[in-house]
Coordinates of C-alpha atoms and ligand atoms in Angstrom, one line a residue:
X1 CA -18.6 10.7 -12.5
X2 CA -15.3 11.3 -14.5
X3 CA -16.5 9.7 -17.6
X4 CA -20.0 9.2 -18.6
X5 CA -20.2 5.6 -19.4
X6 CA -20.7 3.0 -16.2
X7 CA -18.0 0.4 -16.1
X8 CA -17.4 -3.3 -14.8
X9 CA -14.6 -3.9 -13.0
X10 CA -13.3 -7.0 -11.4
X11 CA -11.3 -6.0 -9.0
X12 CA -8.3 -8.9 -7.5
X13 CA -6.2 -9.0 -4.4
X14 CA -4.3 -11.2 -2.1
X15 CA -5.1 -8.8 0.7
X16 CA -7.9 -6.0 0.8
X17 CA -8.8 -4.2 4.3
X18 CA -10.5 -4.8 6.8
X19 CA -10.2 -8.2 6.2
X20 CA -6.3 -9.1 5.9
X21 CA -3.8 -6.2 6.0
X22 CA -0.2 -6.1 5.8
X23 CA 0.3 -3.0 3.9
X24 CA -0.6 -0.3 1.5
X25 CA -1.9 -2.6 -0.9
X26 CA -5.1 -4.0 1.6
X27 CA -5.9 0.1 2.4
X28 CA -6.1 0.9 -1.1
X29 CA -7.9 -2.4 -1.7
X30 CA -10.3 -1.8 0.6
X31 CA -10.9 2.0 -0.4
X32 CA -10.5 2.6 -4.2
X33 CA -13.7 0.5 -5.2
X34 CA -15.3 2.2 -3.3
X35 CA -14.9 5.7 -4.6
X36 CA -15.7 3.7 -8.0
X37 CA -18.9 2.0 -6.9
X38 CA -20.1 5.6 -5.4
X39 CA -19.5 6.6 -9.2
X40 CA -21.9 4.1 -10.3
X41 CA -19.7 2.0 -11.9
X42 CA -19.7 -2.2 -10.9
X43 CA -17.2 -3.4 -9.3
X44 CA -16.9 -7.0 -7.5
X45 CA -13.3 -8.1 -6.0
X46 CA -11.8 -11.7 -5.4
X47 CA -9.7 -12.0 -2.4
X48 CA -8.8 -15.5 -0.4
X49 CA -10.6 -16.6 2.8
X50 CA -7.5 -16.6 4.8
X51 CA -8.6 -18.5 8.3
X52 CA -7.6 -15.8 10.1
X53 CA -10.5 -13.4 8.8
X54 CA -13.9 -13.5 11.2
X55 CA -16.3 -14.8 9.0
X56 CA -18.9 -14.1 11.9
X57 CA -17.5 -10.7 12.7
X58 CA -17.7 -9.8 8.2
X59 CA -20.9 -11.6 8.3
X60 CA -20.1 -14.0 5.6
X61 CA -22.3 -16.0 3.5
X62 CA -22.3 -18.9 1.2
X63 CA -22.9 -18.4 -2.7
X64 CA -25.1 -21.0 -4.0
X65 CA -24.0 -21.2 -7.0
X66 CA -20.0 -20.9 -6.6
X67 CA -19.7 -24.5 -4.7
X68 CA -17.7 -26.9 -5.1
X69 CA -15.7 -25.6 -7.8
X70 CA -12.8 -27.8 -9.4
X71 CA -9.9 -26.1 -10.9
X72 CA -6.7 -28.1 -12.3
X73 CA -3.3 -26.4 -11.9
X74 CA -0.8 -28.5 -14.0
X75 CA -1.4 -32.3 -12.3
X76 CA -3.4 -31.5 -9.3
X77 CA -7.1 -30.4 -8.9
X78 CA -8.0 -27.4 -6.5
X79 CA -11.6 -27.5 -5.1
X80 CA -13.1 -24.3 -3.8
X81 CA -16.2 -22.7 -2.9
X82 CA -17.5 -19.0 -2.6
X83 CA -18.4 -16.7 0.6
X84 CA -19.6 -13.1 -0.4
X85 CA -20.0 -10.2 2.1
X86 CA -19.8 -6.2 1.5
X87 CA -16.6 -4.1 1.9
X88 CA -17.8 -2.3 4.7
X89 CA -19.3 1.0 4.4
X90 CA -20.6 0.3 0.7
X91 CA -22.5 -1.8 -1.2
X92 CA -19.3 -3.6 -2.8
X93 CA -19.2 -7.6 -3.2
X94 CA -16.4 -8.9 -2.3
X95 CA -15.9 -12.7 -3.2
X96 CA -13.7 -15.2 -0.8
X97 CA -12.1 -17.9 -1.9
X98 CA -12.7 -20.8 0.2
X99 CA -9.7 -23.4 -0.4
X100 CA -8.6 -24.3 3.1
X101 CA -6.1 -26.7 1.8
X102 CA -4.3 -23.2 0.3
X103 CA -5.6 -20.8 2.6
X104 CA -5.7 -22.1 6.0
X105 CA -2.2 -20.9 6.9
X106 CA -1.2 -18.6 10.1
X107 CA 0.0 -15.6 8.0
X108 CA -1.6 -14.3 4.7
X109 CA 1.6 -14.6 2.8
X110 CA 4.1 -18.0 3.8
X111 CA 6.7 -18.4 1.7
X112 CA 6.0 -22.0 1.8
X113 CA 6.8 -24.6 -1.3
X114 CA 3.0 -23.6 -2.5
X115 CA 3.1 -19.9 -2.5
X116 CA 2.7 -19.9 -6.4
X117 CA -0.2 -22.1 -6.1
X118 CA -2.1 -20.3 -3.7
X119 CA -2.0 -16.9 -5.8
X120 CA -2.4 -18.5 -9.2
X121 CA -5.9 -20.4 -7.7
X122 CA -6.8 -16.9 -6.7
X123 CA -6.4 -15.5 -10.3
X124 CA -8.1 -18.1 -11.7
X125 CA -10.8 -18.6 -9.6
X126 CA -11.4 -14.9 -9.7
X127 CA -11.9 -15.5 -13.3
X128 CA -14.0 -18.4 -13.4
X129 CA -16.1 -16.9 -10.8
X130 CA -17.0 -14.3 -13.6
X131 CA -17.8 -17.1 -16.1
X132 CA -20.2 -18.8 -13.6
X133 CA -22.0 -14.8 -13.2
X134 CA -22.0 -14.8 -16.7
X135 CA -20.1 -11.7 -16.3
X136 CA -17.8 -9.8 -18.8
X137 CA -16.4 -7.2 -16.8
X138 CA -14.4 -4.3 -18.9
X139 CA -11.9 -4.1 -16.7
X140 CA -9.9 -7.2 -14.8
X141 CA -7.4 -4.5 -12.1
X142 CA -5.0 -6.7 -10.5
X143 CA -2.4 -6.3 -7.7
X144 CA 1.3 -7.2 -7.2
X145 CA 2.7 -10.4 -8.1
X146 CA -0.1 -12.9 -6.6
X147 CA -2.7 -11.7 -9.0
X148 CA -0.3 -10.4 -11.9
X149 CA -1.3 -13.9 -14.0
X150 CA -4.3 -12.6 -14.6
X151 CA -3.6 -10.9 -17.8
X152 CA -1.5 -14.4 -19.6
X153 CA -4.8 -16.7 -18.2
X154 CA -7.3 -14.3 -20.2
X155 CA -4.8 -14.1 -23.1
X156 CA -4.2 -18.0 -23.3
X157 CA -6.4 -20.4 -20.7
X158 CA -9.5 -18.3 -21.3
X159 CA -8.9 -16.7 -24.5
X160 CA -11.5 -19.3 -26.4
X161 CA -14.5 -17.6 -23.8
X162 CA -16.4 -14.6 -26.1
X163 CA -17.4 -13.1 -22.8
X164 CA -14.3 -11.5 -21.9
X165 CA -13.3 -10.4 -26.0
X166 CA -13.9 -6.8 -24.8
X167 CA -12.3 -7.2 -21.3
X168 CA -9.0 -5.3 -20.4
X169 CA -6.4 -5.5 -17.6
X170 CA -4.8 -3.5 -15.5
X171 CA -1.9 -4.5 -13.3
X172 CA -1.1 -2.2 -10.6
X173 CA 2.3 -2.8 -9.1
X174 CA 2.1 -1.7 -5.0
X175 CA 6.5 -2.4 -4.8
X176 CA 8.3 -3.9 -7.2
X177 CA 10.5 -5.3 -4.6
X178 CA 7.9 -8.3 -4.5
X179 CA 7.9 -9.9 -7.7
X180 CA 6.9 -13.5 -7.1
X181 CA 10.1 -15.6 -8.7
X182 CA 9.6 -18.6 -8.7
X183 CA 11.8 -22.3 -10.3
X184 CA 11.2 -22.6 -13.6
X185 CA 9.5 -26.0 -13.3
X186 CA 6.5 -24.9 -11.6
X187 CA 5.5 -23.8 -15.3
X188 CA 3.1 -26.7 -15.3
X189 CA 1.5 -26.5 -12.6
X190 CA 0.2 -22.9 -12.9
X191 CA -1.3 -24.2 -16.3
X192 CA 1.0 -22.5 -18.6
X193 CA 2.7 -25.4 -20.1
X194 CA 1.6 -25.0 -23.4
X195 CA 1.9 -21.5 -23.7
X196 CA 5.5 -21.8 -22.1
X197 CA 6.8 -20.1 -25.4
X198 CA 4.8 -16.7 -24.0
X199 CA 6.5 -16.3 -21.0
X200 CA 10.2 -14.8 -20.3
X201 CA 12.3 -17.4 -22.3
X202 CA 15.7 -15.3 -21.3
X203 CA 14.6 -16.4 -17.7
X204 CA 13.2 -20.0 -18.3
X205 CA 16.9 -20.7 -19.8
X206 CA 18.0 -19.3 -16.6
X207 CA 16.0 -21.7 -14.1
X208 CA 13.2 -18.7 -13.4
X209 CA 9.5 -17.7 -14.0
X210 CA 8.4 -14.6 -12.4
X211 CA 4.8 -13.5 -11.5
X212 CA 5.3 -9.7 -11.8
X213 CA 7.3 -9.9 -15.1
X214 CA 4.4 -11.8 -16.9
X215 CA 1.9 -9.5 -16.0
X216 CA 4.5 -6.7 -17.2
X217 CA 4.4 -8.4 -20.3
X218 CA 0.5 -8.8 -20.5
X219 CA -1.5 -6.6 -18.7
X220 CA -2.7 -3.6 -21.4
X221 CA -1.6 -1.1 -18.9
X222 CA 0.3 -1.1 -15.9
X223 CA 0.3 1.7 -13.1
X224 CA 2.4 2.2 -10.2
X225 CA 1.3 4.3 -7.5
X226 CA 3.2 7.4 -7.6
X227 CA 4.1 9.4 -10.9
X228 CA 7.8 9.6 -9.5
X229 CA 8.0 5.7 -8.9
X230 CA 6.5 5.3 -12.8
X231 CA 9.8 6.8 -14.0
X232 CA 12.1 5.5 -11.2
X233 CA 11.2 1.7 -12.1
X234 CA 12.2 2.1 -15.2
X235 CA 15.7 3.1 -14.2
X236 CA 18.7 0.0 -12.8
X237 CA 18.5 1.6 -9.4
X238 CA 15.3 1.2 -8.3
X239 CA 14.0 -1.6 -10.9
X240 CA 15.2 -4.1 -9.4
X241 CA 15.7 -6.0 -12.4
X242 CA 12.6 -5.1 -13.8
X243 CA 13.2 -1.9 -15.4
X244 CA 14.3 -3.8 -19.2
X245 CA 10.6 -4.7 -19.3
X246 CA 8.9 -1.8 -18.4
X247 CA 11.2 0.5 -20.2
X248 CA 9.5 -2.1 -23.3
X249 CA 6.3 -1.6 -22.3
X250 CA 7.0 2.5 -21.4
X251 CA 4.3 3.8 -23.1
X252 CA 1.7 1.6 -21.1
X253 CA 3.3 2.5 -17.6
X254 CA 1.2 5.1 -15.9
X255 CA 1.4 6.3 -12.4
X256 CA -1.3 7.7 -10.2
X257 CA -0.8 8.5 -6.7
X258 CA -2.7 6.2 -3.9
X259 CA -5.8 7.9 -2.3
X260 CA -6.1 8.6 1.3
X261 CA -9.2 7.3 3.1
X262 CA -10.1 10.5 4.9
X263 CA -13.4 8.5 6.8
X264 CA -11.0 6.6 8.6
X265 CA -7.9 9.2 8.6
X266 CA -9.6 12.6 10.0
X267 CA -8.7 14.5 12.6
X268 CA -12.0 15.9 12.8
X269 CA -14.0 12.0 13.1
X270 CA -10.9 10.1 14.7
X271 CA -12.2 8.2 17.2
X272 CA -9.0 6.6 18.1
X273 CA -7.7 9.9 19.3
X274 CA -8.1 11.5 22.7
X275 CA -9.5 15.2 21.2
X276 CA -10.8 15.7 17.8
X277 CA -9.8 18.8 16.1
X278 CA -9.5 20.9 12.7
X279 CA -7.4 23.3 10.8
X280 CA -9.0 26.2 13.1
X281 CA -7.9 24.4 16.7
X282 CA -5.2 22.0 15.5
X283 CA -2.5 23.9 18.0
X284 CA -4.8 22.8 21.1
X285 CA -5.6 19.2 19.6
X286 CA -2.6 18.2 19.0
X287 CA -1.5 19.5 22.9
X288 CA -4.6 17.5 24.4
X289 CA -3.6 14.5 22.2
X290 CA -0.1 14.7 23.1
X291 CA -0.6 14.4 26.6
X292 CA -2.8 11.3 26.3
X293 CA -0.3 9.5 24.2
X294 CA 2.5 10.4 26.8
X295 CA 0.9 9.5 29.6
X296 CA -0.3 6.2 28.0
X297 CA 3.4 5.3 27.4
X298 CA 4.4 6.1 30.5
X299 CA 6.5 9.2 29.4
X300 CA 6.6 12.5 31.2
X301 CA 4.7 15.4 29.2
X302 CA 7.3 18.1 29.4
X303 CA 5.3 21.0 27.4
X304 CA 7.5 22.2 24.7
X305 CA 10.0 20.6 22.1
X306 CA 8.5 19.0 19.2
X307 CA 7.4 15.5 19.6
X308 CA 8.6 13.1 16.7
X309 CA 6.9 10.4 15.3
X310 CA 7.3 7.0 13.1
X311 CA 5.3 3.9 12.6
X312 CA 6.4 1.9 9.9
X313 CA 7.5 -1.6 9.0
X314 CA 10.8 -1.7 9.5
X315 CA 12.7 -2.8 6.9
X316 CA 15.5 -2.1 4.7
X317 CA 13.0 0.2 2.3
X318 CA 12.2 2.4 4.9
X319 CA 15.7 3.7 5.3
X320 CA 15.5 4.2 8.8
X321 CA 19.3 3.9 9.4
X322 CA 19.4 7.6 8.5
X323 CA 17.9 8.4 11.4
X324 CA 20.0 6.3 13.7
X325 CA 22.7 9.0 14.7
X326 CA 21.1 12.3 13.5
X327 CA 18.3 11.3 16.3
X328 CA 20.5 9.8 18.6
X329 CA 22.6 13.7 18.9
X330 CA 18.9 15.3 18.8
X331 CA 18.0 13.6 22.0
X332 CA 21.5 14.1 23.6
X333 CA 21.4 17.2 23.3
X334 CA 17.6 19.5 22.6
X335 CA 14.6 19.1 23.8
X336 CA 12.7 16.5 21.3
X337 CA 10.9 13.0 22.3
X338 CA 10.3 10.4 20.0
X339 CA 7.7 7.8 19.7
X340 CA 8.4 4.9 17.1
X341 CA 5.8 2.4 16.6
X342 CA 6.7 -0.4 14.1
X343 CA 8.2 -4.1 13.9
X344 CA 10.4 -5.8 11.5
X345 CA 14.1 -6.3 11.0
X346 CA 16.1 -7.2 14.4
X347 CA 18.6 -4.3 13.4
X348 CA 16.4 -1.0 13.5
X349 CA 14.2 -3.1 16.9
X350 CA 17.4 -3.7 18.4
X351 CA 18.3 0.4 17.9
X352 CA 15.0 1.4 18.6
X353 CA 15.1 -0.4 22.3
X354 CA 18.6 0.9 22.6
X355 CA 17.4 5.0 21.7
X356 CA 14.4 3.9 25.1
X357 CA 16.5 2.6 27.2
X358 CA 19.3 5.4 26.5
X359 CA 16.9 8.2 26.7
X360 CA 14.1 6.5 28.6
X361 CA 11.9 9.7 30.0
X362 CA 12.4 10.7 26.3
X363 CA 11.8 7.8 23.8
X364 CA 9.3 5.4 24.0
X365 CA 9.4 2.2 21.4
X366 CA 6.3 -0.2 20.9
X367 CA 7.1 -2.7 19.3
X368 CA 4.0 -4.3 17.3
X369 CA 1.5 -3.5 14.7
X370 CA -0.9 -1.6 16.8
X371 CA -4.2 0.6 14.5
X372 CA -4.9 2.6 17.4
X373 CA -1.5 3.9 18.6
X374 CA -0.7 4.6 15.0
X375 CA -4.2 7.2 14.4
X376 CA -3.0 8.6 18.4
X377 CA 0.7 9.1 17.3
X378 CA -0.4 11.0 13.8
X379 CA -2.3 13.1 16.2
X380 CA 0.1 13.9 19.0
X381 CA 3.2 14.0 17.0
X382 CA 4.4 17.3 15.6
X383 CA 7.5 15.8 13.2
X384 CA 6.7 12.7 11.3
X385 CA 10.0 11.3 9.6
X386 CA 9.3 8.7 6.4
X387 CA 13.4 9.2 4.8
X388 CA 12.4 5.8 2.9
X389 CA 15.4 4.5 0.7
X390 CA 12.6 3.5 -2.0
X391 CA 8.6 4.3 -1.7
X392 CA 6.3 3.7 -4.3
X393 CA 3.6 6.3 -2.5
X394 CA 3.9 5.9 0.7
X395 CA 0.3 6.8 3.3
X396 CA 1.8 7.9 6.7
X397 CA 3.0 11.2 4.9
X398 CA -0.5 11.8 3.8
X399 CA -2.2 10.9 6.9
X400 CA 0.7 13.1 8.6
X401 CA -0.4 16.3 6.0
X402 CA -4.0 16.0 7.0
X403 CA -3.3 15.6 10.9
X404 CA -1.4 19.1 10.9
X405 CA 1.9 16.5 11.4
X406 CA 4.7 18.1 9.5
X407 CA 6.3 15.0 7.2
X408 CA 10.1 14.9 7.2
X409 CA 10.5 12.9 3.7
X410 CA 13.4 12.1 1.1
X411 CA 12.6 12.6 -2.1
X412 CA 11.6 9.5 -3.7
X413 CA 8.6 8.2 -5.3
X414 CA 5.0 9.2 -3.5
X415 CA 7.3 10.8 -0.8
X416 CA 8.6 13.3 -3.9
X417 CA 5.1 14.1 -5.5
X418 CA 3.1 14.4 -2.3
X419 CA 5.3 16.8 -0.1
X420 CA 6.8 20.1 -1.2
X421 CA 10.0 21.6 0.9
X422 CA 8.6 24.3 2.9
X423 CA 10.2 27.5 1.6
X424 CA 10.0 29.9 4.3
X425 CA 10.2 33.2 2.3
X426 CA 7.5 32.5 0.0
X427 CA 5.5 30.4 3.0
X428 CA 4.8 27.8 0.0
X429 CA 5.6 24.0 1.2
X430 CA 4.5 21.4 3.4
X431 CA 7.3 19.5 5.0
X432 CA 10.9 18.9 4.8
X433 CA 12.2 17.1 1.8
X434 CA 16.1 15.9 1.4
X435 CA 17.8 14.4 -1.9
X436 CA 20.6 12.0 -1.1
X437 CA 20.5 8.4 0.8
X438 CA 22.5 9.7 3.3
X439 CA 22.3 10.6 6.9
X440 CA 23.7 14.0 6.2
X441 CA 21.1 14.5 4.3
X442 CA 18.5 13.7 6.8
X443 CA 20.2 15.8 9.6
X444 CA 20.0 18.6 7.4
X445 CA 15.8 18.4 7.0
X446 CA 15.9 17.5 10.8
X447 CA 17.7 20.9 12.0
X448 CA 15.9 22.5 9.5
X449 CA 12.2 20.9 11.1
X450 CA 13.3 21.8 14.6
X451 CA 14.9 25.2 13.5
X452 CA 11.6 26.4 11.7
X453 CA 9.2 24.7 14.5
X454 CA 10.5 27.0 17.0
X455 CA 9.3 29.9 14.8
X456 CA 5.3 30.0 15.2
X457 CA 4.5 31.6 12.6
X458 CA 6.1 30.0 10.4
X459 CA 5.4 26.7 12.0
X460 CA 1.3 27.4 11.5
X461 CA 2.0 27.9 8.2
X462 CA 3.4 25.3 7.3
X463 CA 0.9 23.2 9.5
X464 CA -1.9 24.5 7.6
X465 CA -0.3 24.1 4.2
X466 CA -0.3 20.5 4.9
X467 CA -4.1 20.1 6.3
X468 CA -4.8 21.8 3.2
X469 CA -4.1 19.3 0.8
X470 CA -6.8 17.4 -0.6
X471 CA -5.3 13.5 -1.8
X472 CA -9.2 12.1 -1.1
X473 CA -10.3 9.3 -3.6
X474 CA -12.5 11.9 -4.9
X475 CA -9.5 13.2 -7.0
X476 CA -7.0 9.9 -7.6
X477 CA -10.2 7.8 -8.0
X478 CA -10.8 9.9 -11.1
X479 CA -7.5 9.3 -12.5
X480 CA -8.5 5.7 -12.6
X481 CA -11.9 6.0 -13.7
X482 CA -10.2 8.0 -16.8
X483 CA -7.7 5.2 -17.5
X484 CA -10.2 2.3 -17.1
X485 CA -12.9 4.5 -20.1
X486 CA -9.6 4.6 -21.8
X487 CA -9.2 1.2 -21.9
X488 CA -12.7 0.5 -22.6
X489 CA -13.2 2.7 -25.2
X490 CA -9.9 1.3 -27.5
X491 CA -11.5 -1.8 -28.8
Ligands
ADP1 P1 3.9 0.2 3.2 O1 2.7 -0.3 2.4 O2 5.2 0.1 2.5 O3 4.0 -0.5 4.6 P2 2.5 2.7 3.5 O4 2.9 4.0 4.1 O5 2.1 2.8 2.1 O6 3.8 1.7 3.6 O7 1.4 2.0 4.3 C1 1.6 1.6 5.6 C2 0.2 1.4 6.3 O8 0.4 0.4 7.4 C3 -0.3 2.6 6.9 O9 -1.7 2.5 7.0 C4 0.4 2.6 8.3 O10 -0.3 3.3 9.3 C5 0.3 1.1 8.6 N1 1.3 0.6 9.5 C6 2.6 0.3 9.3 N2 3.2 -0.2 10.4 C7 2.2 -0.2 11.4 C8 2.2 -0.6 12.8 N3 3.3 -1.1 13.3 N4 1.1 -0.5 13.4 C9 0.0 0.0 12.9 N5 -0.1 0.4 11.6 C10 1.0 0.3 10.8

């Protein structure tokens, strides 16, 4: 354990994996508090019971005494009641909030009139859940926007209750590009109207009340997931209108880079892929693996040229436009495929089917959110591009690292402070790392990739560099099991 003392830590979420995933945010969720329950410490999370989640499949079951729970937000009453099962793989609680007149959507998030309903039930039930355990837990962590009340409910709603005098909380912000803004006249109804004065008056006056600036405001420390992202915020080009508040509250903003699950993303145990392999046979893997994936997608396996990879949302964030004419000239014109694996915006789908059916024994585009095909393309892929215009840590490059995939990154956020530009006289270096949010600067890493992958040496190197690194829980866990004694210890 990183600190002697065993903590309790109520850990909140509007999406935590396996059970509802969009993102980052549910594989961090689901991974973290586990590291922190292996290090003895007791942690219980609050998520909703979304409809779509199995509750055969996670084995769900009723708690007795969480039934039937009333909770008023502003002029209506919320009822709820509790289903616990484990995060699987542990011994970790997590509790589901049953309100199907909240939660029994299609999607996880909406965007409907009640969206600042459905979270701020969450945060409060989350905390009068602990009441009913008779629970004080040290440590309240929350997530992004939906749980970011947290902090103003146990500083004003709850404050009268002894049992959480010693608790602290943390807000961990996933993106800042979600902040949950909402009309100022929904005030009431999350139960803040008489602690209106507490809130952001500048943005009251202004018609606004936003989820993520409160628990800026509140939260006794706030982390980001990537030291590089920490500082960026903070700054009028990637705060997105945040950065006045957290420059305020500077000394409390902390950044610690996300963990990789390396049970579920190991070459060695994958059982999505076709061959398992290691540092030692990663050259023959990745061959074996790179014909299955071609032939499953119907392309022809033409030995040599590097094999590129993506799978990402696509969105504006992921700065994929970079890519658009720097790979359209690389297919023209060398021998490289491509495999892209993502769905989002109609612009980078629409170019992505355009690359297939341009270049169709060389591209091939699935369009979808697919677990499997993502493990099988971080195995067969050689090049993995992430040129992100914005990424508070980013996974796929560390997945890429550990499955011998070299990351083509721009340097921003996680992206900067998880891969190192390969320096080929030294032999120091992991990937390929460009500055400017341009395409230039993208071809430039690109040429450079395909330049140094037809060196073997070299290449191996590099390859190896990147299996080498070690971003396990076991070592970003700790940073949080340091910052939650913190805490704890400073009364
Ligand atoms: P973000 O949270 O911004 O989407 P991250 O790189 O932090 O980006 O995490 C993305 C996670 O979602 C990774 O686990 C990645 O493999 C997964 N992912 C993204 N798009 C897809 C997809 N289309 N199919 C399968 N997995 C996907």
């Amino acid at each position: 354990m990183a600190e002697e003392r065993s903590l309790s830590i109520c850990f909140v979420a509007s999406e935590i994996a396996p059970f509802a995933k969009t993102g980052g945010l549910a594989d961090v969720a689901g991974a973290l508090p586990i590291h922190l329950a292996s290090q003895g410490h007791d942690v219980r999370m609050f998520m909703p019971l979304y409809s779509k989640i199995d509750s055969e499949k996670f084995a769900l079951t009723p708690v007795e005494f969480l039934r039937d729970i009333q909770i008023r937000l502003g002029s209506q009453v919320f009822g709820f009641s509790v289903f616990v099962t484990k995060l699987p793989g542990s011994e970790v609680d997590v509790y589901m909030i049953n309100c199907p007149s909240l939660y029994h959507r299609p999607g996880i998030y909406t965007g409907e009139w009640d969206e600042h309903l459905r979270f701020a039930l969450l945060s409060r039930a989350a905390i009068e859940c602990c009441q009913r355990m008779g629970w004080g837990p040290d440590i309240f962590h929350c997530n992004d926007w939906h749980t970011a009340l947290v902090p103003i409910y146990l500083k004003t709603v709850y404050q009268w209750d002894r049992l959480f005098a010693n608790s602290k909380s943390v807000l961990t912000i996933h993106n800042i590009a979600y902040q949950g803004l909402f009309p100022a006249d929904v005030v009431p109804n999350l139960g803040l109207e008489e602690h209106r004065h507490l809130l952001f008056q500048q943005d009251l006056e202004a018609g606004a009340v936003g989820f993520l600036k409160t628990g800026i405001l509140y939260a006794d420390v706030v982390t980001t997931v990537s030291r590089t992202y920490a500082r960026e915020i903070q700054t009028e080009a990637f705060g997105m209108g945040l950065e006045g508040v957290l420059q305020q509250r500077r000394r409390t903003v902390v950044g610690i880079v996300n963990g990789v699950d390396y049970e579920i993303w190991n070459p060695q145990t994958d059982t999505y892929i076709s061959q398992t392999y290691g540092i030692d046979d990663v050259a023959e893997g990745k061959a074996a693996n790179r014909r299955d994936l071609l032939s499953q997608l119907g392309l022809p396996n033409d030995e040599g040229g590097p094999l590129l990879g993506i799978v990402s949302r696509l969105t504006a964030q992921k700065g994929l436009e970079l890519t658009f004419e720097p790979l359209t000239q690389a297919l023209r014109y060398l021998n490289v495929r491509l495999v892209v694996l993502g769905t989002g915006e109609s612009r980078y789908e629409d170019h992505f089917h355009w690359l297939q059916q341009t270049f169709p024994q060389k591209v091939c585009y699935y369009r979808g959110y697919n677990e499997a095909l993502a493990h099988m393309i971080e195995a067969a892929a050689d090049i993995f591009l992430m040129p992100s215009r914005f990424e508070p840590c980013g996974l796929n490059q560390m997945y890429s690292l550990r499955y011998g995939t070299v990351p083509i990154v721009r340097k921003t956020g996680g992206l900067a402070d998880t891969v190192q530009l390969f320096d080929p006289a030294s032999g120091e270096g992991t990937g390929f790392v460009f500055e400017h949010f341009d395409s230039t600067g993208f071809a430039w890493a690109l040429k450079t990739a395909l330049s140094t992958y037809r060196k073997p040496e070299l290449w191996e190197r590099l390859r190896r560099n990147g299996m080498q690194e070690d971003f396990s829980w076991q070592r970003q866990g700790a940073e949080y099991e340091r910052l939650y004694a913190r805490l704890a210890s400073s009364g």
